[in-house]
């Protein structure tokens, strides 16, 4: 008897809980100490916008009453890396019906990481239901974090310095999981090199995007040499790894 | 509705629209080509590469790089995560231990 979908999703998303509560809370604290709006606007932004770095930037832009056109462009640029996320989930989300818009809406760095790293069965329908629940739980943690931070504001005294490392630890864990699943370390080294290169050469706000562009370029470049493998897959239908 | 409320409301909607657009684009333009070999190639290798990028960029940012620490305040917890995960392969355990170690270091040492 397979585990219930809710349980699988809860277990998979639990690591994100430890990252999103403090991260959402730091946004909430920033929001309520920098701005004069009602505290519940912060979790509301978590519901409607749902983007970590985007919401942090939003506080800065709100403080200075930035024009909306400029806000739109700034957010597009900041979130441009998301374009690469969908690329590797086209097939996984295919035919997800009413769940699909929400799956796309909720595709944050962390949700993407969980969805692409977890083991998938042949039962696509069920996997999409689990993907949906993971996305939902993650956003739930985020909203609670935003709300707690904004509500408690400066009163938040618990010394949680360093807890944000949870997300880095999650990315490290998922790197190892990806490596084990692929049985190839090439993309890991590629990503690591691209990340360090852009860390050294480019301003902080553009590092993620440029590094991801670099990986894409290299993957495109080595695609012709690997093409035959996928065509064989197509000819023979779906093939297990 | 006051001007300020109107601004806040439109601000939130504009931000949400821009964010959703970036997430939607690949599905809107390439959704039909999900079984194309190139999409499969990217789908296979891109996640691992992106995960490594996230580590390569966020890990150094979480460290202090002046002497005498020179990054060890984040590299030691990171190494702990790697070793634990290779050994026990329990995601939650690796994360909690690594994060606890990092918090302890950051709160005990003053930079």
Tab-separated table of C-alpha atoms in Angstrom:
chain	number	residue	atom	x	y	z
A	1	UNK	CA	0.000	0.000	0.000
A	2	UNK	CA	1.680	3.242	-1.108
A	3	UNK	CA	1.863	6.149	1.299
A	4	UNK	CA	-0.882	8.713	1.162
A	5	UNK	CA	-0.174	11.671	-1.132
A	6	UNK	CA	-0.441	14.164	1.719
A	7	UNK	CA	2.130	12.293	3.742
A	8	UNK	CA	4.575	12.016	0.850
A	9	UNK	CA	4.202	15.728	0.096
A	10	UNK	CA	4.602	16.683	3.749
A	11	UNK	CA	7.752	14.606	4.127
A	12	UNK	CA	9.246	15.969	0.911
A	13	UNK	CA	8.441	19.582	1.719
A	14	UNK	CA	9.519	19.508	5.363
A	15	UNK	CA	13.059	20.776	4.669
A	16	UNK	CA	11.582	23.861	3.014
A	17	UNK	CA	9.591	24.570	6.184
A	18	UNK	CA	12.831	25.217	8.044
A	19	UNK	CA	13.964	27.606	5.353
A	20	UNK	CA	10.735	29.401	4.539
A	21	UNK	CA	9.620	30.211	8.071
A	22	UNK	CA	12.731	32.247	8.908
A	23	UNK	CA	13.094	33.654	5.394
A	24	UNK	CA	9.426	34.661	5.215
A	25	UNK	CA	9.709	36.083	8.722
A	26	UNK	CA	12.697	38.219	7.758
A	27	UNK	CA	10.646	39.629	4.906
A	28	UNK	CA	7.770	40.249	7.345
A	29	UNK	CA	10.000	42.030	9.841
A	30	UNK	CA	11.508	44.158	7.088
A	31	UNK	CA	8.033	44.960	5.779
A	32	UNK	CA	6.573	46.042	9.098
A	33	UNK	CA	9.602	48.019	10.221
A	34	UNK	CA	10.172	49.848	6.917
A	35	UNK	CA	6.583	50.474	5.858
A	36	UNK	CA	3.464	51.891	7.421
A	37	UNK	CA	0.924	49.426	6.031
A	38	UNK	CA	-1.180	46.962	8.011
A	39	UNK	CA	0.795	43.881	9.042
A	40	UNK	CA	-1.469	41.476	7.154
A	41	UNK	CA	-0.424	42.993	3.813
A	42	UNK	CA	2.834	41.011	4.210
A	43	UNK	CA	1.228	37.541	4.235
A	44	UNK	CA	-1.165	38.755	1.547
A	45	UNK	CA	1.871	39.417	-0.653
A	46	UNK	CA	2.980	35.888	0.129
A	47	UNK	CA	-0.358	34.682	-1.203
A	48	UNK	CA	-0.508	36.808	-4.365
A	49	UNK	CA	3.144	37.320	-5.350
A	50	UNK	CA	4.966	34.399	-3.687
A	51	UNK	CA	8.590	35.165	-4.482
A	52	UNK	CA	11.360	35.411	-1.887
A	53	UNK	CA	13.798	37.819	-3.419
A	54	UNK	CA	10.954	39.551	-5.284
A	55	UNK	CA	9.142	40.429	-2.078
A	56	UNK	CA	12.323	41.650	-0.409
A	57	UNK	CA	12.977	43.913	-3.377
A	58	UNK	CA	9.318	44.996	-3.226
A	59	UNK	CA	9.873	46.503	0.230
A	60	UNK	CA	12.663	48.694	-1.106
A	61	UNK	CA	10.600	49.737	-4.111
A	62	UNK	CA	7.541	50.501	-1.945
A	63	UNK	CA	9.578	52.682	0.411
A	64	UNK	CA	10.635	54.876	-2.497
A	65	UNK	CA	7.223	54.897	-4.239
A	66	UNK	CA	8.772	53.536	-7.435
A	67	UNK	CA	6.779	53.931	-10.649
A	68	UNK	CA	4.851	50.826	-11.654
A	69	UNK	CA	6.532	50.410	-15.059
A	70	UNK	CA	9.886	50.382	-13.364
A	71	UNK	CA	8.577	47.909	-10.778
A	72	UNK	CA	7.392	45.599	-13.542
A	73	UNK	CA	10.751	45.653	-15.335
A	74	UNK	CA	12.732	45.219	-12.111
A	75	UNK	CA	10.650	42.170	-11.174
A	76	UNK	CA	10.951	40.636	-14.645
A	77	UNK	CA	14.730	40.964	-14.481
A	78	UNK	CA	15.009	39.710	-10.920
A	79	UNK	CA	12.876	36.666	-11.660
A	80	UNK	CA	14.187	35.957	-15.149
A	81	UNK	CA	15.936	32.814	-13.901
A	82	UNK	CA	12.519	31.191	-13.491
A	83	UNK	CA	12.418	30.804	-17.264
A	84	UNK	CA	14.927	27.974	-16.915
A	85	UNK	CA	12.869	26.204	-14.276
A	86	UNK	CA	9.916	25.548	-16.533
A	87	UNK	CA	12.247	24.158	-19.217
A	88	UNK	CA	12.927	21.049	-17.193
A	89	UNK	CA	9.352	20.533	-16.017
A	90	UNK	CA	7.476	20.789	-19.318
A	91	UNK	CA	6.832	17.079	-19.411
A	92	UNK	CA	6.213	16.594	-15.694
A	93	UNK	CA	3.424	19.199	-15.686
A	94	UNK	CA	1.894	18.095	-18.967
A	95	UNK	CA	-1.792	17.230	-18.671
A	96	UNK	CA	-2.013	18.376	-15.065
A	97	UNK	CA	-5.370	20.062	-15.759
A	98	UNK	CA	-6.564	22.619	-13.236
A	99	UNK	CA	-3.488	22.003	-11.121
A	100	UNK	CA	-1.148	23.224	-13.837
A	101	UNK	CA	-1.629	27.007	-13.439
A	102	UNK	CA	-0.940	26.707	-9.739
A	103	UNK	CA	2.087	24.441	-10.287
A	104	UNK	CA	3.510	27.121	-12.581
A	105	UNK	CA	2.571	29.968	-10.242
A	106	UNK	CA	4.301	28.292	-7.312
A	107	UNK	CA	7.574	27.470	-9.051
A	108	UNK	CA	10.048	29.077	-6.636
A	109	UNK	CA	13.725	28.103	-6.366
A	110	UNK	CA	12.924	25.719	-3.535
A	111	UNK	CA	9.810	24.143	-5.041
A	112	UNK	CA	11.663	23.639	-8.301
A	113	UNK	CA	14.505	21.994	-6.423
A	114	UNK	CA	12.200	19.563	-4.642
A	115	UNK	CA	10.114	18.712	-7.700
A	116	UNK	CA	13.081	17.967	-9.937
A	117	UNK	CA	15.009	15.993	-7.324
A	118	UNK	CA	12.361	13.669	-5.972
A	119	UNK	CA	11.862	10.122	-7.234
A	120	UNK	CA	8.909	9.736	-9.598
A	121	UNK	CA	6.799	6.666	-10.315
A	122	UNK	CA	5.117	5.745	-13.580
A	123	UNK	CA	1.791	7.018	-12.263
A	124	UNK	CA	1.918	10.550	-13.697
A	125	UNK	CA	-1.467	11.584	-12.375
A	126	UNK	CA	-0.486	10.746	-8.822
A	127	UNK	CA	2.903	12.432	-9.163
A	128	UNK	CA	1.191	15.612	-10.314
A	129	UNK	CA	-1.123	15.498	-7.321
A	130	UNK	CA	1.934	15.181	-5.082
A	131	UNK	CA	3.691	18.020	-6.937
A	132	UNK	CA	0.608	20.127	-6.335
A	133	UNK	CA	0.561	19.380	-2.613
A	134	UNK	CA	4.291	20.063	-2.246
A	135	UNK	CA	3.790	23.435	-3.954
A	136	UNK	CA	0.801	24.168	-1.725
A	137	UNK	CA	2.640	23.242	1.491
A	138	UNK	CA	5.671	25.288	0.514
A	139	UNK	CA	3.551	28.351	-0.122
A	140	UNK	CA	1.753	27.716	3.167
A	141	UNK	CA	5.067	27.768	5.080
A	142	UNK	CA	6.021	30.946	3.252
A	143	UNK	CA	2.758	32.728	4.057
A	144	UNK	CA	2.949	31.747	7.724
A	145	UNK	CA	6.550	32.999	7.826
A	146	UNK	CA	5.610	36.342	6.229
A	147	UNK	CA	2.683	36.731	8.630
A	148	UNK	CA	4.627	35.853	11.777
A	149	UNK	CA	7.471	38.197	10.875
A	150	UNK	CA	5.187	41.135	10.093
A	151	UNK	CA	2.925	40.559	13.068
A	152	UNK	CA	5.687	40.207	15.626
A	153	UNK	CA	7.845	42.788	13.885
A	154	UNK	CA	10.560	44.123	16.104
A	155	UNK	CA	9.247	42.102	19.035
A	156	UNK	CA	10.871	39.059	17.481
A	157	UNK	CA	13.717	38.359	19.896
A	158	UNK	CA	14.536	34.690	19.359
A	159	UNK	CA	18.116	34.597	18.172
A	160	UNK	CA	17.715	32.773	14.907
A	161	UNK	CA	20.915	34.120	13.386
A	162	UNK	CA	22.113	31.672	10.789
A	163	UNK	CA	18.908	29.677	10.389
A	164	UNK	CA	18.730	30.781	6.757
A	165	UNK	CA	21.523	28.266	6.140
A	166	UNK	CA	18.749	25.656	6.023
A	167	UNK	CA	18.063	26.499	2.380
A	168	UNK	CA	21.730	26.228	1.413
A	169	UNK	CA	21.872	22.880	3.214
A	170	UNK	CA	18.794	21.839	1.243
A	171	UNK	CA	20.460	22.774	-2.060
A	172	UNK	CA	23.574	20.784	-1.087
A	173	UNK	CA	21.462	17.744	-0.199
A	174	UNK	CA	19.580	18.002	-3.485
A	175	UNK	CA	22.856	18.317	-5.412
A	176	UNK	CA	23.892	14.967	-3.970
A	177	UNK	CA	20.476	13.474	-4.766
A	178	UNK	CA	20.688	14.750	-8.353
A	179	UNK	CA	24.151	13.273	-8.678
A	180	UNK	CA	22.955	9.886	-7.442
A	181	UNK	CA	19.958	9.901	-9.759
A	182	UNK	CA	21.932	10.940	-12.845
A	183	UNK	CA	25.020	8.809	-12.175
A	184	UNK	CA	26.944	11.676	-13.717
A	185	UNK	CA	28.730	14.513	-12.014
A	186	UNK	CA	29.161	16.599	-15.149
A	187	UNK	CA	26.167	18.945	-14.660
A	188	UNK	CA	27.148	19.450	-11.011
A	189	UNK	CA	30.661	20.562	-11.928
A	190	UNK	CA	29.266	22.650	-14.751
A	191	UNK	CA	26.852	24.433	-12.434
A	192	UNK	CA	29.488	24.895	-9.782
A	193	UNK	CA	31.955	26.400	-12.250
A	194	UNK	CA	29.300	28.649	-13.770
A	195	UNK	CA	28.182	29.801	-10.318
A	196	UNK	CA	31.698	30.600	-9.093
A	197	UNK	CA	32.594	32.322	-12.335
A	198	UNK	CA	29.631	34.668	-12.212
A	199	UNK	CA	30.145	35.176	-8.478
A	200	UNK	CA	33.629	36.507	-9.218
A	201	UNK	CA	32.838	38.487	-12.346
A	202	UNK	CA	29.334	39.935	-12.071
A	203	UNK	CA	27.311	42.104	-9.668
A	204	UNK	CA	25.269	40.236	-7.068
A	205	UNK	CA	21.900	40.984	-8.614
A	206	UNK	CA	22.800	39.255	-11.891
A	207	UNK	CA	24.866	36.298	-10.725
A	208	UNK	CA	22.112	33.673	-10.647
A	209	UNK	CA	20.721	34.567	-14.039
A	210	UNK	CA	24.103	34.701	-15.779
A	211	UNK	CA	25.217	31.402	-14.257
A	212	UNK	CA	22.020	29.709	-15.430
A	213	UNK	CA	22.447	31.172	-18.902
A	214	UNK	CA	25.981	29.770	-18.957
A	215	UNK	CA	24.775	26.258	-18.102
A	216	UNK	CA	22.135	26.465	-20.784
A	217	UNK	CA	24.682	27.516	-23.386
A	218	UNK	CA	26.965	24.599	-22.499
A	219	UNK	CA	24.037	22.129	-22.523
A	220	UNK	CA	22.936	23.426	-25.935
A	221	UNK	CA	26.491	23.123	-27.167
A	222	UNK	CA	26.895	19.479	-26.120
A	223	UNK	CA	23.370	18.576	-27.203
A	224	UNK	CA	24.243	17.426	-30.773
A	225	UNK	CA	26.629	14.818	-29.367
A	226	UNK	CA	23.903	13.439	-27.091
A	227	UNK	CA	20.968	13.780	-29.420
A	228	UNK	CA	20.912	10.129	-30.508
A	229	UNK	CA	20.160	8.923	-26.995
A	230	UNK	CA	16.899	10.822	-26.803
A	231	UNK	CA	15.810	9.930	-30.309
A	232	UNK	CA	16.280	6.291	-29.441
A	233	UNK	CA	14.141	6.858	-26.418
A	234	UNK	CA	11.453	8.351	-28.595
A	235	UNK	CA	11.561	5.501	-31.080
A	236	UNK	CA	11.340	2.898	-28.359
A	237	UNK	CA	8.841	4.827	-26.340
A	238	UNK	CA	9.399	5.695	-22.709
A	239	UNK	CA	12.425	3.917	-21.352
A	240	UNK	CA	13.522	3.645	-17.774
A	241	UNK	CA	16.913	4.872	-16.737
B	1	UNK	CA	-9.920	54.232	-1.787
B	2	UNK	CA	-7.003	56.453	-0.872
B	3	UNK	CA	-4.186	57.068	-3.313
B	4	UNK	CA	-1.776	55.160	-1.167
B	5	UNK	CA	-3.989	52.087	-0.990
B	6	UNK	CA	-4.495	52.219	-4.729
B	7	UNK	CA	-0.751	52.410	-5.264
B	8	UNK	CA	-0.121	49.476	-2.935
B	9	UNK	CA	-2.803	47.402	-4.612
B	10	UNK	CA	-1.546	48.050	-8.134
B	11	UNK	CA	2.017	47.525	-6.921
B	12	UNK	CA	1.170	44.068	-5.626
B	13	UNK	CA	-0.689	43.127	-8.808
B	14	UNK	CA	2.119	44.363	-11.074
B	15	UNK	CA	4.721	42.460	-9.042
B	16	UNK	CA	2.606	39.315	-9.072
B	17	UNK	CA	2.053	39.574	-12.832
B	18	UNK	CA	5.771	40.005	-13.577
B	19	UNK	CA	6.685	37.078	-11.330
B	20	UNK	CA	4.058	34.781	-12.797
B	21	UNK	CA	5.062	35.761	-16.349
B	22	UNK	CA	8.648	34.628	-15.814
B	23	UNK	CA	7.411	31.284	-14.510
B	24	UNK	CA	4.845	30.876	-17.265
B	25	UNK	CA	7.013	31.670	-20.306
B	26	UNK	CA	8.571	28.254	-20.976
B	27	UNK	CA	5.180	26.555	-20.663
B	28	UNK	CA	3.461	29.092	-22.901
B	29	UNK	CA	6.050	28.955	-25.688
B	30	UNK	CA	7.478	25.451	-25.464
B	31	UNK	CA	4.670	23.459	-23.887
B	32	UNK	CA	3.974	21.576	-27.098
B	33	UNK	CA	7.578	20.486	-27.472
B	34	UNK	CA	7.936	18.683	-24.182
B	35	UNK	CA	8.964	15.426	-25.850
B	36	UNK	CA	11.517	17.055	-28.146
B	37	UNK	CA	14.980	15.546	-27.593
B	38	UNK	CA	16.397	18.959	-26.681
B	39	UNK	CA	13.713	19.437	-24.020
B	40	UNK	CA	14.593	15.982	-22.684
B	41	UNK	CA	18.270	16.826	-22.672
B	42	UNK	CA	17.675	20.043	-20.723
B	43	UNK	CA	15.142	18.337	-18.472
B	44	UNK	CA	17.738	15.749	-17.581
B	45	UNK	CA	20.784	17.908	-16.882
B	46	UNK	CA	19.487	21.394	-16.119
B	47	UNK	CA	18.140	20.679	-12.598
B	48	UNK	CA	21.473	19.308	-11.365
B	49	UNK	CA	23.306	22.257	-12.899
B	50	UNK	CA	20.909	24.775	-11.370
B	51	UNK	CA	21.164	23.149	-7.959
B	52	UNK	CA	24.948	23.441	-8.155
B	53	UNK	CA	24.635	27.094	-9.183
B	54	UNK	CA	22.456	27.807	-6.154
B	55	UNK	CA	25.073	26.230	-3.882
B	56	UNK	CA	28.000	27.923	-5.632
B	57	UNK	CA	26.406	31.357	-5.266
B	58	UNK	CA	24.646	31.217	-1.901
B	59	UNK	CA	27.249	29.250	0.059
B	60	UNK	CA	30.107	31.752	-0.417
B	61	UNK	CA	27.685	34.585	0.368
B	62	UNK	CA	26.856	33.010	3.709
B	63	UNK	CA	30.516	32.881	4.759
B	64	UNK	CA	32.891	35.457	6.212
B	65	UNK	CA	35.951	35.717	4.011
B	66	UNK	CA	38.360	37.763	6.134
B	67	UNK	CA	41.271	36.143	7.973
B	68	UNK	CA	41.513	34.055	10.074
B	69	UNK	CA	38.127	32.446	9.334
B	70	UNK	CA	38.399	32.556	5.594
B	71	UNK	CA	35.076	30.989	4.744
B	72	UNK	CA	35.366	28.117	7.184
B	73	UNK	CA	32.336	29.378	9.130
B	74	UNK	CA	30.157	28.218	6.216
B	75	UNK	CA	32.411	25.610	4.610
B	76	UNK	CA	32.593	23.445	7.742
B	77	UNK	CA	28.775	23.215	8.105
B	78	UNK	CA	28.548	22.559	4.353
B	79	UNK	CA	31.094	19.740	4.639
B	80	UNK	CA	29.088	18.320	7.532
B	81	UNK	CA	25.966	18.277	5.354
B	82	UNK	CA	27.836	16.480	2.553
B	83	UNK	CA	29.457	13.873	4.789
B	84	UNK	CA	26.269	13.168	6.734
B	85	UNK	CA	24.221	12.927	3.590
B	86	UNK	CA	26.628	10.563	1.840
B	87	UNK	CA	26.707	8.451	4.988
B	88	UNK	CA	23.054	8.299	6.123
B	89	UNK	CA	21.198	9.787	3.153
B	90	UNK	CA	18.570	11.310	5.405
B	91	UNK	CA	17.750	14.776	4.008
B	92	UNK	CA	16.254	16.161	7.194
B	93	UNK	CA	19.101	14.927	9.394
B	94	UNK	CA	21.759	16.377	7.059
B	95	UNK	CA	19.971	19.725	6.931
B	96	UNK	CA	19.264	20.046	10.636
B	97	UNK	CA	22.825	19.113	11.592
B	98	UNK	CA	24.336	21.494	9.026
B	99	UNK	CA	22.050	24.372	9.963
B	100	UNK	CA	22.548	23.803	13.678
B	101	UNK	CA	26.309	23.779	13.177
B	102	UNK	CA	26.173	26.989	11.136
B	103	UNK	CA	23.941	28.752	13.684
B	104	UNK	CA	26.221	27.729	16.529
B	105	UNK	CA	29.267	29.095	14.732
B	106	UNK	CA	27.579	32.357	13.705
B	107	UNK	CA	26.192	33.005	17.174
B	108	UNK	CA	29.335	32.056	19.105
B	109	UNK	CA	31.894	33.844	17.006
B	110	UNK	CA	31.629	37.568	16.560
B	111	UNK	CA	32.935	38.893	13.312
